[in-house]
């Protein structure tokens, strides 16, 4: 162990290698339009209802990461992942409140294509053959894309409409950033001890998440 190696770990190399795709996921025109204050509110509402469905699907995904974690010899990551499980309940309530506020009817919403595609990806992790390192890598990058995207909307120079600040703070706040950093440390440590084929699968999952996140923003902005 080299003490975490967040700066020098495998993930830092991926971030370099896949920088463009990472930027497309975290500086997407949709979230940048929130920061600029030019966001189309019908797109925002579409994102909100679709993300509610995503989060419901995400529950089973996090549960599967937690299960894989508990089966490890060293399950000391458990508390961090359990924190993710605990906060999802609050998140679901938040979506319901927010939907009421914006007049979106969550009961009648069905998942659009890009969302369904993401669901299928998340569901693939419930297979016991998928290793913990691959699952926790996917978990980390899924959370990080939101942290970085919405964090940018509350950084200096933003013109984010006040009524959208709550959304941005939900994923952009310091606590969520800290949680993502904890996941990041877990991922780098797991990767450092993983066989080459698992590292390769984890990188593929990393790339796939970025593609799916880009697709999700595209879907939100243009109903594809
Ligand atoms: C599509 N990605 C998507 N939705 C979310 N809520 C997150 C990531 C973060 O939890």
Short mmCIF file of C-alpha atoms and ligand atoms in Angstrom, two decimals:
data_model
loop_
_atom_site.label_atom_id
_atom_site.label_comp_id
_atom_site.label_asym_id
_atom_site.label_seq_id
_atom_site.Cartn_x
_atom_site.Cartn_y
_atom_site.Cartn_z
CA UNK A 1 0.00 0.00 0.00
CA UNK A 2 1.26 3.44 -0.87
CA UNK A 3 -1.22 5.35 1.25
CA UNK A 4 -4.05 5.69 -1.23
CA UNK A 5 -2.30 7.12 -4.25
CA UNK A 6 -5.28 9.11 -5.49
CA UNK A 7 -2.95 11.24 -7.60
CA UNK A 8 -0.74 8.47 -8.97
CA UNK A 9 -3.07 5.48 -9.11
CA UNK A 10 -4.47 3.58 -12.07
CA UNK A 11 -7.53 5.84 -12.15
CA UNK A 12 -5.31 8.90 -12.71
CA UNK A 13 -3.90 7.19 -15.81
CA UNK A 14 -7.44 6.45 -17.05
CA UNK A 15 -8.49 10.03 -16.43
CA UNK A 16 -5.61 11.15 -18.66
CA UNK A 17 -6.28 8.57 -21.32
CA UNK A 18 -10.03 9.17 -21.43
CA UNK A 19 -9.93 12.88 -20.58
CA UNK A 20 -12.07 13.94 -23.54
CA UNK A 21 -14.81 11.52 -22.73
CA UNK A 22 -14.69 12.47 -19.05
CA UNK A 23 -15.11 16.13 -20.03
CA UNK A 24 -18.03 15.29 -22.30
CA UNK A 25 -19.70 13.60 -19.33
CA UNK A 26 -18.92 16.28 -16.73
CA UNK A 27 -19.13 19.46 -18.85
CA UNK A 28 -22.10 18.46 -20.94
CA UNK A 29 -24.11 21.27 -22.60
CA UNK A 30 -27.08 20.28 -20.41
CA UNK A 31 -25.33 20.82 -17.07
CA UNK A 32 -23.34 23.75 -18.44
CA UNK A 33 -26.70 25.34 -19.36
CA UNK A 34 -27.76 24.98 -15.71
CA UNK A 35 -24.58 26.80 -14.68
CA UNK A 36 -25.15 29.47 -17.36
CA UNK A 37 -28.76 29.96 -16.35
CA UNK A 38 -29.96 29.16 -19.89
CA UNK A 39 -31.35 25.72 -19.12
CA UNK A 40 -34.55 24.67 -20.85
CA UNK A 41 -36.92 23.89 -17.98
CA UNK A 42 -38.73 21.15 -19.88
CA UNK A 43 -35.36 19.42 -20.29
CA UNK A 44 -34.68 19.88 -16.58
CA UNK A 45 -38.02 18.28 -15.72
CA UNK A 46 -37.32 15.42 -18.09
CA UNK A 47 -33.95 14.88 -16.43
CA UNK A 48 -35.61 14.97 -12.99
CA UNK A 49 -38.26 12.33 -13.77
CA UNK A 50 -35.81 10.12 -15.65
CA UNK A 51 -33.23 10.36 -12.87
CA UNK A 52 -35.84 9.34 -10.33
CA UNK A 53 -36.27 6.09 -12.27
CA UNK A 54 -32.50 5.75 -12.51
CA UNK A 55 -32.09 6.14 -8.75
CA UNK A 56 -34.71 3.47 -8.05
CA UNK A 57 -32.67 1.12 -10.23
CA UNK A 58 -29.46 2.30 -8.59
CA UNK A 59 -30.67 0.93 -5.22
CA UNK A 60 -30.27 -2.66 -6.39
CA UNK A 61 -26.90 -1.80 -7.93
CA UNK A 62 -25.53 -0.34 -4.68
CA UNK A 63 -26.91 -3.32 -2.80
CA UNK A 64 -24.95 -5.61 -5.14
CA UNK A 65 -21.75 -3.59 -4.60
CA UNK A 66 -22.33 -3.83 -0.85
CA UNK A 67 -22.85 -7.59 -1.07
CA UNK A 68 -19.63 -8.07 -3.06
CA UNK A 69 -17.81 -5.87 -0.55
CA UNK A 70 -19.04 -7.94 2.40
CA UNK A 71 -17.76 -11.10 0.75
CA UNK A 72 -14.21 -9.71 0.61
CA UNK A 73 -11.68 -10.98 3.10
CA UNK A 74 -11.14 -7.39 4.18
CA UNK A 75 -14.53 -5.72 4.28
CA UNK A 76 -13.30 -2.44 5.76
CA UNK A 77 -14.79 -0.50 2.79
CA UNK A 78 -18.19 -1.53 4.03
CA UNK A 79 -18.92 1.62 6.00
CA UNK A 80 -18.34 3.90 3.00
CA UNK A 81 -20.59 1.86 0.76
CA UNK A 82 -23.19 1.53 3.50
CA UNK A 83 -23.19 5.34 3.60
CA UNK A 84 -24.22 5.28 -0.06
CA UNK A 85 -27.05 2.86 0.73
CA UNK A 86 -28.21 5.06 3.62
CA UNK A 87 -28.29 8.27 1.58
CA UNK A 88 -30.30 6.79 -1.28
CA UNK A 89 -33.44 6.67 0.85
CA UNK A 90 -33.19 10.40 1.45
CA UNK A 91 -32.50 10.88 -2.25
CA UNK A 92 -35.71 9.14 -3.28
CA UNK A 93 -37.70 11.41 -0.94
CA UNK A 94 -35.87 14.40 -2.40
CA UNK A 95 -36.87 13.41 -5.94
CA UNK A 96 -40.50 13.06 -4.90
CA UNK A 97 -40.53 16.50 -3.29
CA UNK A 98 -38.73 18.08 -6.19
CA UNK A 99 -41.11 16.47 -8.70
CA UNK A 100 -44.10 17.87 -6.81
CA UNK A 101 -42.48 21.30 -6.86
CA UNK A 102 -41.98 21.18 -10.62
CA UNK A 103 -45.30 19.52 -11.39
CA UNK A 104 -43.76 16.31 -12.75
CA UNK A 105 -45.89 13.20 -12.29
CA UNK A 106 -43.50 10.41 -11.28
CA UNK A 107 -46.22 7.76 -11.30
CA UNK A 108 -46.75 8.11 -15.03
CA UNK A 109 -43.15 8.40 -16.20
CA UNK A 110 -41.54 5.56 -18.14
CA UNK A 111 -37.84 5.20 -18.86
CA UNK A 112 -36.52 6.53 -22.17
CA UNK A 113 -34.08 4.54 -24.28
CA UNK A 114 -30.81 5.82 -22.80
CA UNK A 115 -32.18 5.26 -19.31
CA UNK A 116 -33.19 1.68 -20.12
CA UNK A 117 -29.74 1.07 -21.50
CA UNK A 118 -28.25 2.34 -18.25
CA UNK A 119 -30.65 0.10 -16.27
CA UNK A 120 -29.44 -2.95 -18.18
CA UNK A 121 -25.84 -2.02 -17.44
CA UNK A 122 -26.57 -1.61 -13.72
CA UNK A 123 -28.45 -4.92 -13.64
CA UNK A 124 -25.45 -6.76 -15.10
CA UNK A 125 -23.57 -6.14 -11.83
CA UNK A 126 -25.91 -8.31 -9.80
CA UNK A 127 -24.24 -11.36 -11.40
CA UNK A 128 -21.92 -12.94 -8.82
CA UNK A 129 -19.26 -13.39 -11.54
CA UNK A 130 -18.73 -9.63 -11.69
CA UNK A 131 -15.90 -8.89 -9.28
CA UNK A 132 -15.94 -6.36 -6.46
CA UNK A 133 -13.18 -4.25 -8.03
CA UNK A 134 -15.15 -3.84 -11.28
CA UNK A 135 -18.38 -3.03 -9.41
CA UNK A 136 -16.82 -0.52 -7.04
CA UNK A 137 -15.06 1.16 -9.98
CA UNK A 138 -18.40 1.62 -11.75
CA UNK A 139 -19.94 2.89 -8.51
CA UNK A 140 -17.16 5.45 -7.99
CA UNK A 141 -17.30 6.89 -11.52
CA UNK A 142 -21.14 7.01 -11.57
CA UNK A 143 -21.12 9.13 -8.40
CA UNK A 144 -18.13 11.20 -9.53
CA UNK A 145 -19.71 12.28 -12.82
CA UNK A 146 -22.60 13.80 -10.86
CA UNK A 147 -20.30 15.31 -8.24
CA UNK A 148 -18.13 16.98 -10.87
CA UNK A 149 -21.04 18.05 -13.14
CA UNK A 150 -23.13 19.64 -10.40
CA UNK A 151 -20.13 20.85 -8.42
CA UNK A 152 -19.20 22.95 -11.45
CA UNK A 153 -22.68 24.54 -11.36
CA UNK A 154 -22.00 25.99 -7.90
CA UNK A 155 -18.38 27.00 -8.44
CA UNK A 156 -17.25 30.62 -8.88
CA UNK A 157 -18.82 32.50 -11.76
CA UNK A 158 -22.00 30.42 -11.98
CA UNK A 159 -25.30 31.95 -13.01
CA UNK A 160 -27.29 28.94 -11.83
CA UNK A 161 -30.96 29.92 -11.28
CA UNK A 162 -31.63 30.02 -7.50
CA UNK A 163 -34.43 27.47 -7.83
CA UNK A 164 -31.90 24.94 -9.19
CA UNK A 165 -29.22 25.49 -6.56
CA UNK A 166 -30.70 22.80 -4.30
CA UNK A 167 -30.26 20.22 -7.06
CA UNK A 168 -26.68 21.29 -7.70
CA UNK A 169 -25.83 21.28 -4.00
CA UNK A 170 -27.27 17.82 -3.60
CA UNK A 171 -24.35 16.38 -5.62
CA UNK A 172 -21.98 19.33 -5.52
CA UNK A 173 -21.68 19.73 -1.74
CA UNK A 174 -18.43 19.12 0.15
CA UNK A 175 -19.74 16.01 1.91
CA UNK A 176 -20.62 14.33 -1.37
CA UNK A 177 -17.20 15.28 -2.75
CA UNK A 178 -15.57 13.68 0.29
CA UNK A 179 -17.64 10.54 -0.20
CA UNK A 180 -16.53 10.35 -3.86
CA UNK A 181 -12.93 10.75 -2.74
CA UNK A 182 -13.35 7.89 -0.29
CA UNK A 183 -14.71 5.73 -3.11
CA UNK A 184 -11.78 6.85 -5.24
CA UNK A 185 -9.27 5.67 -2.63
CA UNK A 186 -11.04 2.32 -2.39
CA UNK A 187 -10.90 1.91 -6.17
CA UNK A 188 -7.20 2.75 -6.42
CA UNK A 189 -6.36 0.37 -3.60
CA UNK A 190 -8.43 -2.46 -5.11
CA UNK A 191 -6.93 -1.89 -8.56
CA UNK A 192 -3.40 -1.97 -7.16
CA UNK A 193 -4.07 -5.48 -5.86
CA UNK A 194 -6.15 -6.79 -8.77
CA UNK A 195 -5.06 -9.15 -11.55
CA UNK A 196 -4.55 -7.60 -15.01
CA UNK A 197 -7.78 -8.96 -16.49
CA UNK A 198 -9.82 -7.44 -13.65
CA UNK A 199 -8.07 -4.09 -14.16
CA UNK A 200 -8.97 -4.28 -17.83
CA UNK A 201 -12.63 -5.05 -17.07
CA UNK A 202 -12.71 -2.18 -14.58
CA UNK A 203 -11.38 0.21 -17.23
CA UNK A 204 -14.06 -1.00 -19.65
CA UNK A 205 -16.72 -0.38 -17.01
CA UNK A 206 -15.25 3.10 -16.40
CA UNK A 207 -15.53 3.95 -20.11
CA UNK A 208 -19.01 2.46 -20.37
CA UNK A 209 -20.24 4.60 -17.47
CA UNK A 210 -18.93 7.73 -19.17
CA UNK A 211 -20.75 6.77 -22.40
CA UNK A 212 -23.96 6.06 -20.52
CA UNK A 213 -23.74 9.31 -18.58
CA UNK A 214 -23.27 11.27 -21.81
CA UNK A 215 -26.26 9.41 -23.25
CA UNK A 216 -28.31 10.29 -20.17
CA UNK A 217 -27.58 14.02 -20.51
CA UNK A 218 -28.34 13.83 -24.24
CA UNK A 219 -31.64 12.13 -23.51
CA UNK A 220 -32.50 14.78 -20.95
CA UNK A 221 -31.74 17.64 -23.32
CA UNK A 222 -33.33 16.25 -26.45
CA UNK A 223 -35.67 13.36 -25.67
CA UNK A 224 -33.88 10.79 -27.83
C1 LIG B 1 -27.65 9.09 -14.36
N1 LIG B 1 -25.82 9.09 -12.77
C2 LIG B 1 -27.13 9.27 -12.98
N2 LIG B 1 -27.95 9.61 -11.99
C3 LIG B 1 -27.48 9.78 -10.74
N3 LIG B 1 -28.35 10.14 -9.75
C4 LIG B 1 -26.11 9.60 -10.47
C5 LIG B 1 -25.31 9.25 -11.53
C6 LIG B 1 -25.48 9.81 -9.11
O1 LIG B 1 -26.12 9.18 -8.11
#
